[in-house]
Short mmCIF file of C-alpha atoms and ligand atoms in Angstrom, two decimals:
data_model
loop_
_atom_site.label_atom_id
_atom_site.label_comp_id
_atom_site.label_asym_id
_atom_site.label_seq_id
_atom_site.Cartn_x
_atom_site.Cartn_y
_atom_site.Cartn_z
CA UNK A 1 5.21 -54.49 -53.54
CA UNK A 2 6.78 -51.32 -55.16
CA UNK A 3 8.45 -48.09 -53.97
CA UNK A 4 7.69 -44.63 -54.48
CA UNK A 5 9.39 -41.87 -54.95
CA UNK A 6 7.89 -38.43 -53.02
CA UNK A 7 9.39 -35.43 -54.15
CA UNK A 8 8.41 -32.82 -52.04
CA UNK A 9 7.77 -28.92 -53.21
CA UNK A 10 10.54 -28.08 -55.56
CA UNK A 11 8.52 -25.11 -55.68
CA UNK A 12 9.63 -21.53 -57.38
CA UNK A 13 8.50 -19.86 -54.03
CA UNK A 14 11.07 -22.18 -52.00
CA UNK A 15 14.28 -21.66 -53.81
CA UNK A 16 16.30 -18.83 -53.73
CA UNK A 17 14.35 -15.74 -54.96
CA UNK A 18 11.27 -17.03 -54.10
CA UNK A 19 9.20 -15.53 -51.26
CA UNK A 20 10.05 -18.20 -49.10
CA UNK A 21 13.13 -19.21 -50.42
CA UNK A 22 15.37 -22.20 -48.60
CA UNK A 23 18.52 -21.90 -48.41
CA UNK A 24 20.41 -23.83 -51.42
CA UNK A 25 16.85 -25.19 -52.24
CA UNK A 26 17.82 -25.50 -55.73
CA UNK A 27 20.90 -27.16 -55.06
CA UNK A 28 19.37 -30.57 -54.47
CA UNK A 29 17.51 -30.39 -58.06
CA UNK A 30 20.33 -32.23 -59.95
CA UNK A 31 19.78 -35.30 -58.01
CA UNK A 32 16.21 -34.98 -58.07
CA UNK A 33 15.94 -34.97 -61.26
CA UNK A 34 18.06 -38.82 -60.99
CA UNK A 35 16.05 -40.13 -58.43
CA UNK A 36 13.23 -39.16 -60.97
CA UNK A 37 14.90 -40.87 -64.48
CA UNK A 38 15.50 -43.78 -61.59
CA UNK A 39 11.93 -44.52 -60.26
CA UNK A 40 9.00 -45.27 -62.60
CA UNK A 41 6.11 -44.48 -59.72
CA UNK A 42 7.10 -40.73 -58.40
CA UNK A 43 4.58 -38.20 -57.32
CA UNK A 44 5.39 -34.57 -57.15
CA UNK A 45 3.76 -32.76 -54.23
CA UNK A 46 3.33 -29.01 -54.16
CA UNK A 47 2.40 -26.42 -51.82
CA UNK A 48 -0.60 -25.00 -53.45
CA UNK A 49 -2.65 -22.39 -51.37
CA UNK A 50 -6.02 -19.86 -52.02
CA UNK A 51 -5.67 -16.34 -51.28
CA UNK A 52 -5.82 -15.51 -48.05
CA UNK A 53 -4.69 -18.87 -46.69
CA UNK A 54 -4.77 -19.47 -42.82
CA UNK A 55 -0.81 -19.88 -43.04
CA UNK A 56 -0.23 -16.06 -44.45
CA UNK A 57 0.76 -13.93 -41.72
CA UNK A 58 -1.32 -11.09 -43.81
CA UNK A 59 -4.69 -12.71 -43.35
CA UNK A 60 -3.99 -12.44 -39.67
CA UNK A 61 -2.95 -8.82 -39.66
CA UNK A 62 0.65 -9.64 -38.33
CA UNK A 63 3.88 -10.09 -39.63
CA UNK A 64 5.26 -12.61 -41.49
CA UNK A 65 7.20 -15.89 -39.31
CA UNK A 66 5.50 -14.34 -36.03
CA UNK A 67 2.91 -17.15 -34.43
CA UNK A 68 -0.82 -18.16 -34.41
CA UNK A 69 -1.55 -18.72 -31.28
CA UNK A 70 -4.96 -19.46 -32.70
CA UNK A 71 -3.47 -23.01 -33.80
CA UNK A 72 -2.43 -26.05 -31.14
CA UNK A 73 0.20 -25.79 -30.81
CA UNK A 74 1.21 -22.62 -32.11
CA UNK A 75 2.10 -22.49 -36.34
CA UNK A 76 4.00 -20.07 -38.07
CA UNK A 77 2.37 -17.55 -40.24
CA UNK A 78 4.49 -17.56 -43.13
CA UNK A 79 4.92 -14.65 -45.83
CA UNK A 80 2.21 -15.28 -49.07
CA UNK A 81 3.74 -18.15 -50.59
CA UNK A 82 2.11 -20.80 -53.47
CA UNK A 83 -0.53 -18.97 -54.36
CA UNK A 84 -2.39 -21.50 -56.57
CA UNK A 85 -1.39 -20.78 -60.22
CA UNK A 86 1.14 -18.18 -59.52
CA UNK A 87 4.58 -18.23 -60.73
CA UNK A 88 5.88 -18.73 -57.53
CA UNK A 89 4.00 -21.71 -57.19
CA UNK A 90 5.17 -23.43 -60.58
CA UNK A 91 7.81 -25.98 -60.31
CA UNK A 92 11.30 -24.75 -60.15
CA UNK A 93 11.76 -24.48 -63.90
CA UNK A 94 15.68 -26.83 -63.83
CA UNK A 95 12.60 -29.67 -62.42
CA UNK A 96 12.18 -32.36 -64.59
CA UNK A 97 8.27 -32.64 -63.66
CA UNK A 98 7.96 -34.26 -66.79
CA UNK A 99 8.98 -37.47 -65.55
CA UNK A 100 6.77 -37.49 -62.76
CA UNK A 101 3.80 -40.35 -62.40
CA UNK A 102 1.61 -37.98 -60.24
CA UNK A 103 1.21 -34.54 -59.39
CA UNK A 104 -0.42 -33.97 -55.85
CA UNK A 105 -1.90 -30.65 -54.66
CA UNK A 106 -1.85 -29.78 -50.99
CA UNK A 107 -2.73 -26.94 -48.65
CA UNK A 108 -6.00 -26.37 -50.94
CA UNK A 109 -8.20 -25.79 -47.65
CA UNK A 110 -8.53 -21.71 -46.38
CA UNK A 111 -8.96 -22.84 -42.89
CA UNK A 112 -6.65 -25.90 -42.59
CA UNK A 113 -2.87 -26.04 -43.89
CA UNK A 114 -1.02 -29.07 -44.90
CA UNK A 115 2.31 -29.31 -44.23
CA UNK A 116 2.55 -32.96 -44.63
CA UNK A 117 1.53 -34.92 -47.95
CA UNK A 118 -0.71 -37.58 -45.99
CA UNK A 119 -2.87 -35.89 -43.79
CA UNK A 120 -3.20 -32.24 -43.09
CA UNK A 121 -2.12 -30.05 -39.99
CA UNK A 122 -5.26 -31.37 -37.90
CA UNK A 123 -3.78 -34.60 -37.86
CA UNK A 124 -6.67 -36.19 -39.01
CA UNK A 125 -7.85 -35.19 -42.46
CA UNK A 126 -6.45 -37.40 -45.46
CA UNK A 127 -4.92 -35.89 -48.33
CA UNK A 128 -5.67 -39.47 -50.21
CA UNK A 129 -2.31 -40.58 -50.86
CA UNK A 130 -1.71 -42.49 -48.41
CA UNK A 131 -5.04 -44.58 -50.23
CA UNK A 132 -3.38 -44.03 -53.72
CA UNK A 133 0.08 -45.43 -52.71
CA UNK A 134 -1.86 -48.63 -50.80
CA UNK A 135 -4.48 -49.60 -53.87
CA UNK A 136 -0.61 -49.37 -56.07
CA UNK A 137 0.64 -51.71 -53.98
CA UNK A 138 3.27 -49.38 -52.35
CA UNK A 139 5.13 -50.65 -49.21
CA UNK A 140 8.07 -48.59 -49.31
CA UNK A 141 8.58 -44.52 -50.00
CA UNK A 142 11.68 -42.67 -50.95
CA UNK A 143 11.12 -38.99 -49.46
CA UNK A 144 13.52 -35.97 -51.02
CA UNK A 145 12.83 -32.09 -51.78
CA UNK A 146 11.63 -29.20 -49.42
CA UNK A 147 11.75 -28.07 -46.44
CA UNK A 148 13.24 -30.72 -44.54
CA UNK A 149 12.37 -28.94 -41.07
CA UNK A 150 8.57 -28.67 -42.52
CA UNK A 151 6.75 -30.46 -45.11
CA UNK A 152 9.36 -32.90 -45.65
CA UNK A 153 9.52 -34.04 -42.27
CA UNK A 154 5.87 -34.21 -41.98
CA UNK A 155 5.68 -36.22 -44.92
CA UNK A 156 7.83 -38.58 -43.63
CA UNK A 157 6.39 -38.64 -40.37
CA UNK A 158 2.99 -39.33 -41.25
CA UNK A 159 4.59 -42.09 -44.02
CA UNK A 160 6.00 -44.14 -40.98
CA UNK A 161 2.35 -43.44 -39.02
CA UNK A 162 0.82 -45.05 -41.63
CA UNK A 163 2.75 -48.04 -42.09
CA UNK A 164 5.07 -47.09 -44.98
CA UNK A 165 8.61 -47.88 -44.75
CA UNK A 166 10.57 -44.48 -45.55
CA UNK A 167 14.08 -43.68 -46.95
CA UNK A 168 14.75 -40.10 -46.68
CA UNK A 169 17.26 -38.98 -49.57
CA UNK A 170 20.04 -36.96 -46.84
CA UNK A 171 21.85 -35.35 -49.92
CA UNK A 172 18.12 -34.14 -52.13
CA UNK A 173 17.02 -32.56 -49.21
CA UNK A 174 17.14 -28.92 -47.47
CA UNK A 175 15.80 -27.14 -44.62
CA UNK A 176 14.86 -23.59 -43.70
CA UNK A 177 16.64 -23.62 -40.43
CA UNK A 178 14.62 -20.74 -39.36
CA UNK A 179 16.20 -21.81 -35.64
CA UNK A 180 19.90 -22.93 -35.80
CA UNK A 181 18.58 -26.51 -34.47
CA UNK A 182 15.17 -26.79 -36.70
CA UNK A 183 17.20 -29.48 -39.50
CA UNK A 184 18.71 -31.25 -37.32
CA UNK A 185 16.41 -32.03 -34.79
CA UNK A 186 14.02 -32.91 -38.09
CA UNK A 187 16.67 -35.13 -38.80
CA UNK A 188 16.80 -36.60 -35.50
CA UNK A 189 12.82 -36.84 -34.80
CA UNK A 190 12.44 -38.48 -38.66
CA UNK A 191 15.59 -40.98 -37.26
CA UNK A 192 13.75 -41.56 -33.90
CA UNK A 193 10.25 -42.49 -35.70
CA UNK A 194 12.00 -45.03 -37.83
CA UNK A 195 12.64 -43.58 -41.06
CA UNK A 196 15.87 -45.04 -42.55
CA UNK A 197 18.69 -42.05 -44.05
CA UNK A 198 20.52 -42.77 -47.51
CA UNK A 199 22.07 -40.90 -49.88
CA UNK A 200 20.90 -40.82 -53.50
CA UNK A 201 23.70 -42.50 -55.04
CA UNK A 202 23.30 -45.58 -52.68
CA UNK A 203 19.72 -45.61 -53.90
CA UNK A 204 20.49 -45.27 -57.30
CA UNK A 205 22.90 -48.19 -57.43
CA UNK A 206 20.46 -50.54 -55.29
CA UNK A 207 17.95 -49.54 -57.33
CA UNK A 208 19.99 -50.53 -60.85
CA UNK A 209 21.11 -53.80 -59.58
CA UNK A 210 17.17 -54.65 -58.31
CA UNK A 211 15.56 -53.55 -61.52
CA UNK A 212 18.12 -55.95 -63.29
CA UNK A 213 17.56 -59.15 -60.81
CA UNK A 214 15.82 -61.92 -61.87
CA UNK A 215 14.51 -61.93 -58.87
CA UNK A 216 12.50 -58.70 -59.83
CA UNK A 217 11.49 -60.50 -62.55
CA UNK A 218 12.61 -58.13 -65.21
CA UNK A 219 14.63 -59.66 -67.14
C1 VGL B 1 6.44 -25.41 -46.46
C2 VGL B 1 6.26 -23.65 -45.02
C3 VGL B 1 5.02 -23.34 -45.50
C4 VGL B 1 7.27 -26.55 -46.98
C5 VGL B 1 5.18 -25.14 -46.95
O1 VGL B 1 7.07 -26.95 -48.15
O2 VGL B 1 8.14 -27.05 -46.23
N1 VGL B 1 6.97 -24.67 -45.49
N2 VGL B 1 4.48 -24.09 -46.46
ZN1 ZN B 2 2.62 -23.48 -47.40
#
């Protein structure tokens, strides 16, 4: 069984002059770009919407971060962000997407937004990696990028729903904190479901030492 590396939207639109910009979002792109040299399977997920997406406040007429009350529960309209080919929806450019097995496209659907990489915000509808990872023979992801109180939580959420065991990256992650609490409680909730924190350079070491055990079989 193998591990995977889920990098999640290091997106132009999330880091500091973007539309949606998280705080210090590009301050975690060093390490990324480790964790990416480090692991041969990584996928790269990004945020990747039509016009007029369900999630931008202007297709509803109201302002951006007020609620849909159209949703259950509630979802925040966000400000036009990821507009599919735009600049702002490019890779952060200090990215080394390069290195990256997979690229994976979410939040495609008008009507339906996806915060999480597995299934989208109905809960129900598959993205398809969860059936990519499984026919790789993935048991085990590593979950780092943006935001944590959003997409990366959801990702990681949805990873333990589905069986994966998840390692959440605490130092190559960041959060939008719209509400003082919104990381940490992520933090706690992603804790509470089972997924396991580390910091990159624990992962990186564990990761040098396996890849050069016999029992590996690599060398
Ligand atoms: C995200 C808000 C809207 C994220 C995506 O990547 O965390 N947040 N769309
Ligand atoms: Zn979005």
């Amino acid at each position: 069984m193998d591990d995977a590396l889920i990098v999640v939207d290091i997106q132009n639109d999330f880091c500091p002059g973007g539309v949606l910009a998280v705080p210090e979002g590009d301050s975690i792109i060093p390490k990324v770009n480790e964790l990416l040299a480090a692991y041969s399977l990584s996928i790269l997920t990004q945020d990747w919407h039509p016009a007029m997406h369900c999630s931008f406040a202007s297709s509803k007429g109201l302002p951006p971060f007020s609620l849909d009350m159209g949703t259950r529960p509630p979802s925040v309209l966000w400000p036009d962000h990821c507009v599919a080919g735009s600049q702002g929806a490019d890779f952060h450019p200090a990215l080394q997407s390069w290195r990256a097995r997979y690229i994976f496209r979410k939040g495609t659907r008008k009507e339906l937004d996806s915060y999480s990489a597995f299934l989208e915000n109905d809960g129900v509808t598959s993205t398809g990696l969860a059936g990519l990872l499984s026919s790789l023979g993935v048991d085990k992801v590593i979950v780092c990028g943006l935001a944590t109180d959003y997409c990366v939580k959801a990702t990681a959420l949805d990873a333990r729903r589905l069986g994966f065991e998840v390692v959440v990256v605490e130092d190559a992650i960041r959060g939008i904190g719209a509400s003082p609490d919104d990381i940490e409680n992520a933090q706690v909730q992603m804790r509470e479901e089972g997924c396991v924190f580390a910091q990159s350079g624990d992962l990186m070491a564990s990761y040098t030492i396996s890849s050069i055990s016999p029992s590996k079989g690599i060398i």
